[in-house]
Short mmCIF file of N, CA and C in Angstrom, two decimals:
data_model
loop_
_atom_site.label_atom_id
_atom_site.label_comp_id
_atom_site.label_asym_id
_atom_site.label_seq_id
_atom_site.Cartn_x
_atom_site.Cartn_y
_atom_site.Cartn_z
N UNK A 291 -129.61 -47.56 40.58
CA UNK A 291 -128.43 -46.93 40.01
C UNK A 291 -127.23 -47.27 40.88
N UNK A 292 -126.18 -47.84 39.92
CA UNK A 292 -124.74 -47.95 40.80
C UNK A 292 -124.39 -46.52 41.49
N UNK A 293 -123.29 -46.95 42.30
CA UNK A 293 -122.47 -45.85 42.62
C UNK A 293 -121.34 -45.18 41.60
N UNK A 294 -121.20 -45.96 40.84
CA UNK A 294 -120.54 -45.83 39.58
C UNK A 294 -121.08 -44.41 38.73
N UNK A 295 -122.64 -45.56 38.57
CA UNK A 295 -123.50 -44.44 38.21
C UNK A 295 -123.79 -42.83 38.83
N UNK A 296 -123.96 -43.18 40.14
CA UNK A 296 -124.18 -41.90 40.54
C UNK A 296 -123.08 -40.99 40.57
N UNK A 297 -121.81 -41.83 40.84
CA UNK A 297 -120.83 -40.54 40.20
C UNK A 297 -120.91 -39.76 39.40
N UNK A 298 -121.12 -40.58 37.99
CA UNK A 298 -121.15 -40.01 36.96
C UNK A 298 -122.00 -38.61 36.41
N UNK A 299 -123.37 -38.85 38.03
CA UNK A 299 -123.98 -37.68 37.44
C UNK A 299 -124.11 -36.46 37.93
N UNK A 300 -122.81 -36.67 38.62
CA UNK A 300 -122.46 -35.60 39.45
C UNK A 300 -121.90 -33.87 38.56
N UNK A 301 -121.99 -33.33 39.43
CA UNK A 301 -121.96 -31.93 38.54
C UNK A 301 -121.51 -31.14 39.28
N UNK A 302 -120.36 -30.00 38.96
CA UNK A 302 -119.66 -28.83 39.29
C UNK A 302 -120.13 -27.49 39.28
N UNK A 303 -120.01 -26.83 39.76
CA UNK A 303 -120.92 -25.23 40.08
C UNK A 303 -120.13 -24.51 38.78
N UNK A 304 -120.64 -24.20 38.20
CA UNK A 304 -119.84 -23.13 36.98
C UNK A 304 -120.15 -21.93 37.30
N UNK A 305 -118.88 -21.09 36.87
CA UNK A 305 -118.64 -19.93 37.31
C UNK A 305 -118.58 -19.51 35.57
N UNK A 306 -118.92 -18.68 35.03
CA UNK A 306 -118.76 -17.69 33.16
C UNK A 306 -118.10 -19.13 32.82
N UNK A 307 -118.99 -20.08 33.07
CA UNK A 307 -118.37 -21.10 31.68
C UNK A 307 -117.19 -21.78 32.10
N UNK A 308 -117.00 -22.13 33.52
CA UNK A 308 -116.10 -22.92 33.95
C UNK A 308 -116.19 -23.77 35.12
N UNK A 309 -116.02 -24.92 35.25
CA UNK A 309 -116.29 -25.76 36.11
C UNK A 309 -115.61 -25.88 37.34
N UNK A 310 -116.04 -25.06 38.45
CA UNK A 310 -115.66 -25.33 39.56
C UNK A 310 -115.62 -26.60 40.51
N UNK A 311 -114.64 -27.44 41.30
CA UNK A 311 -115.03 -28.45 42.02
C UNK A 311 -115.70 -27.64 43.32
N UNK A 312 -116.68 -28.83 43.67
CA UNK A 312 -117.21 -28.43 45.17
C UNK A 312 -116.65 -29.40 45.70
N UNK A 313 -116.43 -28.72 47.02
CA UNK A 313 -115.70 -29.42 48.07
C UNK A 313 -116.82 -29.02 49.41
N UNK A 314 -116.98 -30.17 50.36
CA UNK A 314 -117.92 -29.83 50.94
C UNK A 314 -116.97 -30.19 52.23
N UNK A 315 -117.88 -29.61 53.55
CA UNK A 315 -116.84 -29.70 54.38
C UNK A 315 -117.88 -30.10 55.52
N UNK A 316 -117.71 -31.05 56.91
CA UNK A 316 -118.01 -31.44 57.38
C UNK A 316 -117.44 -31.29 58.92
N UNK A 317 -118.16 -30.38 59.64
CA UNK A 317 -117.63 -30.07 60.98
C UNK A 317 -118.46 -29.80 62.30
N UNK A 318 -118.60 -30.20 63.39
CA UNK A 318 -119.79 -29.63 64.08
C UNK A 318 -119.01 -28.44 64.58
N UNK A 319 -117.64 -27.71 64.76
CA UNK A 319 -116.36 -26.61 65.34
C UNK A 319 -117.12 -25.43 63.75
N UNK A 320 -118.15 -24.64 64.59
CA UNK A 320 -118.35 -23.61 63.40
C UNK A 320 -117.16 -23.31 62.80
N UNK A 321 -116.02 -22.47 63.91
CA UNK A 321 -115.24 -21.77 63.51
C UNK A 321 -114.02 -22.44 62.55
N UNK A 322 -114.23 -23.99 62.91
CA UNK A 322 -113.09 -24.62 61.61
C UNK A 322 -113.98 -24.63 60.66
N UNK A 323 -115.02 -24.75 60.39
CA UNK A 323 -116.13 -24.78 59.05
C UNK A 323 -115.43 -23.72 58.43
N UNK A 324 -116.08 -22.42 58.75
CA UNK A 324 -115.90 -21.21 58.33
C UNK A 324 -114.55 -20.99 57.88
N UNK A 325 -113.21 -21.27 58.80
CA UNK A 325 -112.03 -21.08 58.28
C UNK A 325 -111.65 -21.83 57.30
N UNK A 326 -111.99 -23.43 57.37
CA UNK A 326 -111.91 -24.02 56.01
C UNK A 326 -112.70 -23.34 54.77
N UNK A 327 -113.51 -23.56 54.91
CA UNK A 327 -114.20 -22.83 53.90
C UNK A 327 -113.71 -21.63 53.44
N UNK A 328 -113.66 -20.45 54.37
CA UNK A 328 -112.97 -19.15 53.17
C UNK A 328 -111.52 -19.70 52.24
N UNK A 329 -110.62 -20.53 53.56
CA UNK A 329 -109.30 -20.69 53.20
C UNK A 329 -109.83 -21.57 51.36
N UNK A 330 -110.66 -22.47 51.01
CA UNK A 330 -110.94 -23.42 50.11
C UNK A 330 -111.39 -22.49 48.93
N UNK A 331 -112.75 -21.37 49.76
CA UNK A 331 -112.93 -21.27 48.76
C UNK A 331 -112.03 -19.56 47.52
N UNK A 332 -110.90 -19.23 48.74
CA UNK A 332 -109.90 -18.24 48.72
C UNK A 332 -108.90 -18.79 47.42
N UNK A 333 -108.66 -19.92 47.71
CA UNK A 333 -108.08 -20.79 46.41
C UNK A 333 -109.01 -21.31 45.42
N UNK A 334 -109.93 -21.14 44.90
CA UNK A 334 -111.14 -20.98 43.83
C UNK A 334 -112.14 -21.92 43.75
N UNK A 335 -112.12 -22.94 45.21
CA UNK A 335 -112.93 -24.16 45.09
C UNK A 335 -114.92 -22.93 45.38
N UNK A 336 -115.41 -23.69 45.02
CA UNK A 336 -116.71 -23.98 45.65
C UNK A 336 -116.80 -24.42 47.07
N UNK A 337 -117.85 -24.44 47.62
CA UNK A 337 -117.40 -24.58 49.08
C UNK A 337 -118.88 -24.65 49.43
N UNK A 338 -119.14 -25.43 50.72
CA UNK A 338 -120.27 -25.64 50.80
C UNK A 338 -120.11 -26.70 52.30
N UNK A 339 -120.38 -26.22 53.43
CA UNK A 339 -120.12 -26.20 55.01
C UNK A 339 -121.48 -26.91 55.90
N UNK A 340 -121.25 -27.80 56.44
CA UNK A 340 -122.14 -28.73 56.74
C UNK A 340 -121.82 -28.85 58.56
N UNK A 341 -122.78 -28.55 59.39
CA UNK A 341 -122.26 -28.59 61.48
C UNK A 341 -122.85 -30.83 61.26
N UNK A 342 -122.94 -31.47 60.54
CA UNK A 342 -123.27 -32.79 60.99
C UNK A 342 -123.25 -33.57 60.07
N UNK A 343 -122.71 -34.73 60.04
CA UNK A 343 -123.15 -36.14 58.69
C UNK A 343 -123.91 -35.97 58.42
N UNK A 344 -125.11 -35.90 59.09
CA UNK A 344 -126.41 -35.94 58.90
C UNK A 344 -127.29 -34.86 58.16
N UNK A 345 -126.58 -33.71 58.20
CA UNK A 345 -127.23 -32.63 57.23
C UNK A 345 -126.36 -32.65 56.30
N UNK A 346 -125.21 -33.00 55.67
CA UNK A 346 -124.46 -33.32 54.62
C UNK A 346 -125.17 -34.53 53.72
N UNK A 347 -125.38 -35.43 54.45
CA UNK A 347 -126.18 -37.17 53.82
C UNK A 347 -127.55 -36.35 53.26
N UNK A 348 -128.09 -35.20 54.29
CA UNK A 348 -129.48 -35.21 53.32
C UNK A 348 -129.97 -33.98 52.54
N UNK A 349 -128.55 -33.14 52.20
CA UNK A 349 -128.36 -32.15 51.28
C UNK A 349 -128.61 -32.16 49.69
N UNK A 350 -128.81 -31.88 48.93
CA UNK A 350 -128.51 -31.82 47.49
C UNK A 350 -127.08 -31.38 47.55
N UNK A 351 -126.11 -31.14 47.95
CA UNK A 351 -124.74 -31.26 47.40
C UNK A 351 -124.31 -32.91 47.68
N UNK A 352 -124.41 -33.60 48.14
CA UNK A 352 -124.34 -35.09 48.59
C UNK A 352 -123.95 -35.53 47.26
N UNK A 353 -124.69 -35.52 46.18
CA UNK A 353 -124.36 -35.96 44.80
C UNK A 353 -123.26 -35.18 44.26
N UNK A 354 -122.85 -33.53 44.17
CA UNK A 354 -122.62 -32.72 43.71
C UNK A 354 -120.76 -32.69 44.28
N UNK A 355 -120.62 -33.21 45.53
CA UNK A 355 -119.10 -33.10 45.58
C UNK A 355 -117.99 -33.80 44.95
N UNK A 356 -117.29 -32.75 45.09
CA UNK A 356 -115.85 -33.85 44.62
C UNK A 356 -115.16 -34.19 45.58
N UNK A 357 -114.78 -33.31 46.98
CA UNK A 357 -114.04 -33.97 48.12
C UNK A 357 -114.84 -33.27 48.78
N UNK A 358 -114.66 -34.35 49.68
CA UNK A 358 -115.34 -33.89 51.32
C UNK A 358 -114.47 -34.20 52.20
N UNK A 359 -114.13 -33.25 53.03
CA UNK A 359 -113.38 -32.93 54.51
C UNK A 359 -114.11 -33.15 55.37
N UNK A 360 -114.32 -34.33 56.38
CA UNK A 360 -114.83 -34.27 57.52
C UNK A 360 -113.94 -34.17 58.70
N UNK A 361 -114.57 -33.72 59.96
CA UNK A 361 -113.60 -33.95 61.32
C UNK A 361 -114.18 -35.27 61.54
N UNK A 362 -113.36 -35.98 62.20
CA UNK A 362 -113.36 -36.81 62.74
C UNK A 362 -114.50 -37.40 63.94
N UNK A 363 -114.73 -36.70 64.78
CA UNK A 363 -114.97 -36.96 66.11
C UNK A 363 -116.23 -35.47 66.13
N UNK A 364 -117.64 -35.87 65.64
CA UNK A 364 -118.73 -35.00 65.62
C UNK A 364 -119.81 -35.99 66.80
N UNK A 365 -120.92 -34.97 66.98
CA UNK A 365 -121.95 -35.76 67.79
C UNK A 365 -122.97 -36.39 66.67
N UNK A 366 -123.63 -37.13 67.25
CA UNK A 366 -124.46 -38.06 66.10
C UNK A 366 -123.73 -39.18 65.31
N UNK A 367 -123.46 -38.87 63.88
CA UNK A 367 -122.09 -39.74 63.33
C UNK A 367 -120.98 -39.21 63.19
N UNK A 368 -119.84 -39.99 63.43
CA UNK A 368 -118.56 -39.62 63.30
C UNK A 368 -118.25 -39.59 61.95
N UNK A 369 -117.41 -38.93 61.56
CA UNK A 369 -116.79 -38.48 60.56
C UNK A 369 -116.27 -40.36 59.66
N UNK A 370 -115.80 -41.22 60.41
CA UNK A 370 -115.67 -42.63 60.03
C UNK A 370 -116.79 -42.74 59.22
N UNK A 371 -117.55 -43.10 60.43
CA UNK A 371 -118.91 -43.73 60.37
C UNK A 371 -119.75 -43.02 59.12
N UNK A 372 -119.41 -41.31 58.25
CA UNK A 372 -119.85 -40.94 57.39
C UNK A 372 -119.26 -42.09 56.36
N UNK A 373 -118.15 -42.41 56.53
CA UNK A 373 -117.53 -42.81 55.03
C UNK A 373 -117.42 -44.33 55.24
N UNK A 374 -118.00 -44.83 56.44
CA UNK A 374 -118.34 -46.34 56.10
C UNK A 374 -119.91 -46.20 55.66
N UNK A 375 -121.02 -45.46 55.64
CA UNK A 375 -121.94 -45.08 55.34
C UNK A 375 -121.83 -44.70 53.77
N UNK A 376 -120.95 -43.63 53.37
CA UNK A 376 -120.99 -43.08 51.94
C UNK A 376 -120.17 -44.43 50.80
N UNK A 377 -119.93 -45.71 51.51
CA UNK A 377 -119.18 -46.88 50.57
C UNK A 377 -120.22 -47.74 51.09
N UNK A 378 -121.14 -47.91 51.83
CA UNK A 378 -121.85 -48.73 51.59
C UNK A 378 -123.11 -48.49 51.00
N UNK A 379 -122.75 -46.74 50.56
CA UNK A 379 -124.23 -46.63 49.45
C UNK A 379 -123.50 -46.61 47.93
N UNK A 380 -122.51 -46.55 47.63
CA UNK A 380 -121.47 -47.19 46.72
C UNK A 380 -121.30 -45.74 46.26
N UNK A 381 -121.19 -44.62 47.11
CA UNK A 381 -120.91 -43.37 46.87
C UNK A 381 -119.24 -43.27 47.22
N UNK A 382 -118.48 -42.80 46.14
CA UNK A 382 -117.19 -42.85 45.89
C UNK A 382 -116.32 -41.47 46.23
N UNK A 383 -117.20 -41.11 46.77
CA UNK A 383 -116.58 -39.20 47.33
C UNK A 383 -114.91 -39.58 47.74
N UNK A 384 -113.93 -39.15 47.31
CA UNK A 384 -112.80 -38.72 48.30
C UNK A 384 -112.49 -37.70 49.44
N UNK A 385 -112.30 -38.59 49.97
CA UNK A 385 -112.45 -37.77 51.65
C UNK A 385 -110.85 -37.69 52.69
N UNK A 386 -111.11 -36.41 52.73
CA UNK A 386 -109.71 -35.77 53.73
C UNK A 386 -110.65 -35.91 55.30
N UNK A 387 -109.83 -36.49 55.83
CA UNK A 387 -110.13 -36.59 57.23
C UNK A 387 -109.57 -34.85 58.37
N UNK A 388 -110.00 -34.65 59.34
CA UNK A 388 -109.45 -33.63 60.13
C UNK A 388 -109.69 -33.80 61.74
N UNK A 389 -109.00 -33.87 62.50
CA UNK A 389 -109.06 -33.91 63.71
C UNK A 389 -108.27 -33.40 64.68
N UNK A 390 -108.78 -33.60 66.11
CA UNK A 390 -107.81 -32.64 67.11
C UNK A 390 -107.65 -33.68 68.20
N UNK A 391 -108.26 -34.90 67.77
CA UNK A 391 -107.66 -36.34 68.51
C UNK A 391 -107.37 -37.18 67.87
N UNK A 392 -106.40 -36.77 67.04
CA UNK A 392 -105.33 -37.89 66.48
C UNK A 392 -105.29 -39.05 66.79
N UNK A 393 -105.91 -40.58 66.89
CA UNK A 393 -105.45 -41.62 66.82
C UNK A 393 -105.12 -42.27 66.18
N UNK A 394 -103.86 -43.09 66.12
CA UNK A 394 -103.52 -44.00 65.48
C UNK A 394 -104.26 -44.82 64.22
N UNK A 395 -105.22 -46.05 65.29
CA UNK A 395 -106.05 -46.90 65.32
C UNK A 395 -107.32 -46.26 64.20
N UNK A 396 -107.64 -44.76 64.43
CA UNK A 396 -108.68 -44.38 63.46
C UNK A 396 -108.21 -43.84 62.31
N UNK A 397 -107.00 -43.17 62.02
CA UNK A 397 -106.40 -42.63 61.46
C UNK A 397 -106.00 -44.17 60.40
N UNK A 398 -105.13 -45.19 60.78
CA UNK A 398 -105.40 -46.50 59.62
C UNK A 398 -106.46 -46.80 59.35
N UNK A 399 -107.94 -46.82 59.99
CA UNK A 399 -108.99 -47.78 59.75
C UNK A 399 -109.30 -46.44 58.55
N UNK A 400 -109.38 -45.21 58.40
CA UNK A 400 -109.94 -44.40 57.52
C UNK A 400 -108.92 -44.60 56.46
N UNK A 401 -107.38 -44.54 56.41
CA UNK A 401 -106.90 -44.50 55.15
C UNK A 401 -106.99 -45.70 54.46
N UNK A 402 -107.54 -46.68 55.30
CA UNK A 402 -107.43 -48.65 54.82
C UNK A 402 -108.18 -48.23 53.74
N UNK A 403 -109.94 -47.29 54.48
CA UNK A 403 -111.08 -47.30 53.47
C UNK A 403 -111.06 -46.39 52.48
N UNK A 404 -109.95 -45.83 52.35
CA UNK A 404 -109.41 -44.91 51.01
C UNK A 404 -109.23 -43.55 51.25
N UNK A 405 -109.11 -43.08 52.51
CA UNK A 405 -108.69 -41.96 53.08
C UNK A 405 -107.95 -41.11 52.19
N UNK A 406 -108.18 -39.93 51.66
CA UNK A 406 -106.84 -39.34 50.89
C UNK A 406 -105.72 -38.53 52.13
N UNK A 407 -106.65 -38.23 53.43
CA UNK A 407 -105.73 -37.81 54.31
C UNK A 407 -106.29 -38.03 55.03
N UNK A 408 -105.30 -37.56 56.83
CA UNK A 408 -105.78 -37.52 57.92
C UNK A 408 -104.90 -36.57 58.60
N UNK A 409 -105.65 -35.46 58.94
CA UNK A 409 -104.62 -34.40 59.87
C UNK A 409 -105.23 -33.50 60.86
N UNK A 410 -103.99 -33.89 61.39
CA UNK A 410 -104.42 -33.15 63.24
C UNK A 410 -104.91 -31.68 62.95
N UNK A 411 -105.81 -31.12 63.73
CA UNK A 411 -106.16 -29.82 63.81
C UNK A 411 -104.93 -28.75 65.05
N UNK A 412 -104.69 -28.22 65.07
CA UNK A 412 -104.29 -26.92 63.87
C UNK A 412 -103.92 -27.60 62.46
N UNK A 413 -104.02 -27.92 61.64
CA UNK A 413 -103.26 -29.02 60.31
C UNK A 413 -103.49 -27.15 59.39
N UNK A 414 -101.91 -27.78 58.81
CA UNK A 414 -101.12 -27.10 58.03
C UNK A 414 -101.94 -26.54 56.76
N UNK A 415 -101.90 -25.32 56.31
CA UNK A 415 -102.77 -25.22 55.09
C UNK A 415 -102.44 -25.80 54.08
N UNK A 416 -101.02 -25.52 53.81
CA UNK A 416 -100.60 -26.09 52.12
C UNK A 416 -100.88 -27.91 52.57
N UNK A 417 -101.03 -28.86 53.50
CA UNK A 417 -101.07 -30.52 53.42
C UNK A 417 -102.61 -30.17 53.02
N UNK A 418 -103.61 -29.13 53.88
CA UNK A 418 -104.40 -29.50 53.61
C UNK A 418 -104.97 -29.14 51.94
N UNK A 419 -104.37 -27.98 51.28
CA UNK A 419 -104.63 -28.40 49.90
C UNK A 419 -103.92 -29.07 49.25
N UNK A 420 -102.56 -29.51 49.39
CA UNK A 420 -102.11 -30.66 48.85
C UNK A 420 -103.12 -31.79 48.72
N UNK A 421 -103.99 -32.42 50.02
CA UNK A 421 -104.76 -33.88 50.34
C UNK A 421 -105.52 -32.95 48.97
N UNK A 422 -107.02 -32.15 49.01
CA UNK A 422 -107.96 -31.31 48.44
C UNK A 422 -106.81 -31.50 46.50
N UNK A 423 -106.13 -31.13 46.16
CA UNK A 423 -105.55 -31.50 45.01
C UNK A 423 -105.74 -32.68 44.54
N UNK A 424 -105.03 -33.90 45.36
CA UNK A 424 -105.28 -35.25 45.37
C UNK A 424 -106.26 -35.46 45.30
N UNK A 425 -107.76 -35.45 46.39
CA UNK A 425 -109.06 -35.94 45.90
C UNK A 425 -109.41 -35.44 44.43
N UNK A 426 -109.38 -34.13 44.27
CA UNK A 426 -109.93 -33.93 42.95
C UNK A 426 -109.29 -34.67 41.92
N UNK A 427 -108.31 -35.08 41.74
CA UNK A 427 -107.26 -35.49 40.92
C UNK A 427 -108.22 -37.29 40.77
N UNK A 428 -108.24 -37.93 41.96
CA UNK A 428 -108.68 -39.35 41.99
C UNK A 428 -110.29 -39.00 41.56
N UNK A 429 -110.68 -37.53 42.10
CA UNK A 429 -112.46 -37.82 41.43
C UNK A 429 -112.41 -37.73 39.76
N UNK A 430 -111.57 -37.01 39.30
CA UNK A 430 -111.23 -36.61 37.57
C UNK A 430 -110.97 -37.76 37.20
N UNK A 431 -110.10 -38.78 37.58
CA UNK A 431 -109.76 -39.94 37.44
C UNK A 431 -110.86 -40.96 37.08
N UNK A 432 -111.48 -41.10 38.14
CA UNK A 432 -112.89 -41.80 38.56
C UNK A 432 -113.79 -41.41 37.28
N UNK A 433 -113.97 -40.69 37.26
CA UNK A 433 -115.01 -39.87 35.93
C UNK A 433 -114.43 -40.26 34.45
N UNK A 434 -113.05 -40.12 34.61
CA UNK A 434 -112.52 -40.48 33.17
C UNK A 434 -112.69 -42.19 32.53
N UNK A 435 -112.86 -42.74 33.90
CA UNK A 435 -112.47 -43.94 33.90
C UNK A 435 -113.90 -45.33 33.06
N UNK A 436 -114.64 -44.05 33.30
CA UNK A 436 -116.31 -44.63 32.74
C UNK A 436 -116.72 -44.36 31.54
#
């Protein structure tokens, strides 16, 4: 199955008959998990909080998101290294980047590979649902497009 494909068979948490996006979030900093998360799912997302790449890659939400927020700079794989990983399984997730070591150098190499954002931690709430608007917007897109 393409990645095309597997988009397609992706699926939203319904709430009485309405389709929620999940947004999954990627952090080994419990306490930014947790704050992202209420803040996400306070504005009506789904939400669904992951401490590693590695327990995100081997979740059943893996298929099921529409954006994923990773930090940047985790132990094991980096937050990059998730999304040179999630395009070379031809998995098309849009992904907001988050970090509290801002570089340059990583900050282009992630938006080259389709980054919808990248922002420093403390990062602003309304950029960060502004980016979270945008992914969903390019995953609706993506879906329409097949």
């Amino acid at each position: 199955m393409s990645g095309r494909d597997r988009d397609q068979v992706r699926t939203r948490k319904r709430v009485a008959g309405v389709e929620i996006p999940i947004v999954s979030i990627v952090d080994d900093d419990a306490s930014q998990r947790t704050a992202t998360a209420r803040l996400l799912r306070s504005m009506g997302f789904a939400t669904y909080a992951f401490a590693s790449a590695r327990e995100f890659l081997f979740s059943p939400r893996l298929r099921d998101t529409c954006c994923l927020i990773a930090d940047v700079e985790m132990p094991g794989m980096s937050g990059v290294k998730l999304q040179e990983h999630l395009i070379a399984q031809g998995t098309n997730t849009p992904m907001i980047f988050i970090t509290a070591f801002p570089e340059d150098r990583i900050r282009e190499q992630a938006l080259r590979a389709g980054a919808i954002g990248f922002l420093a931690k403390p990062f602003d709430e309304t950029q960060l649902l502004e980016c979270v608007e945008r992914a969903l917007a390019m995953h609706r897109k993506g879906q329409d497009d097949t």
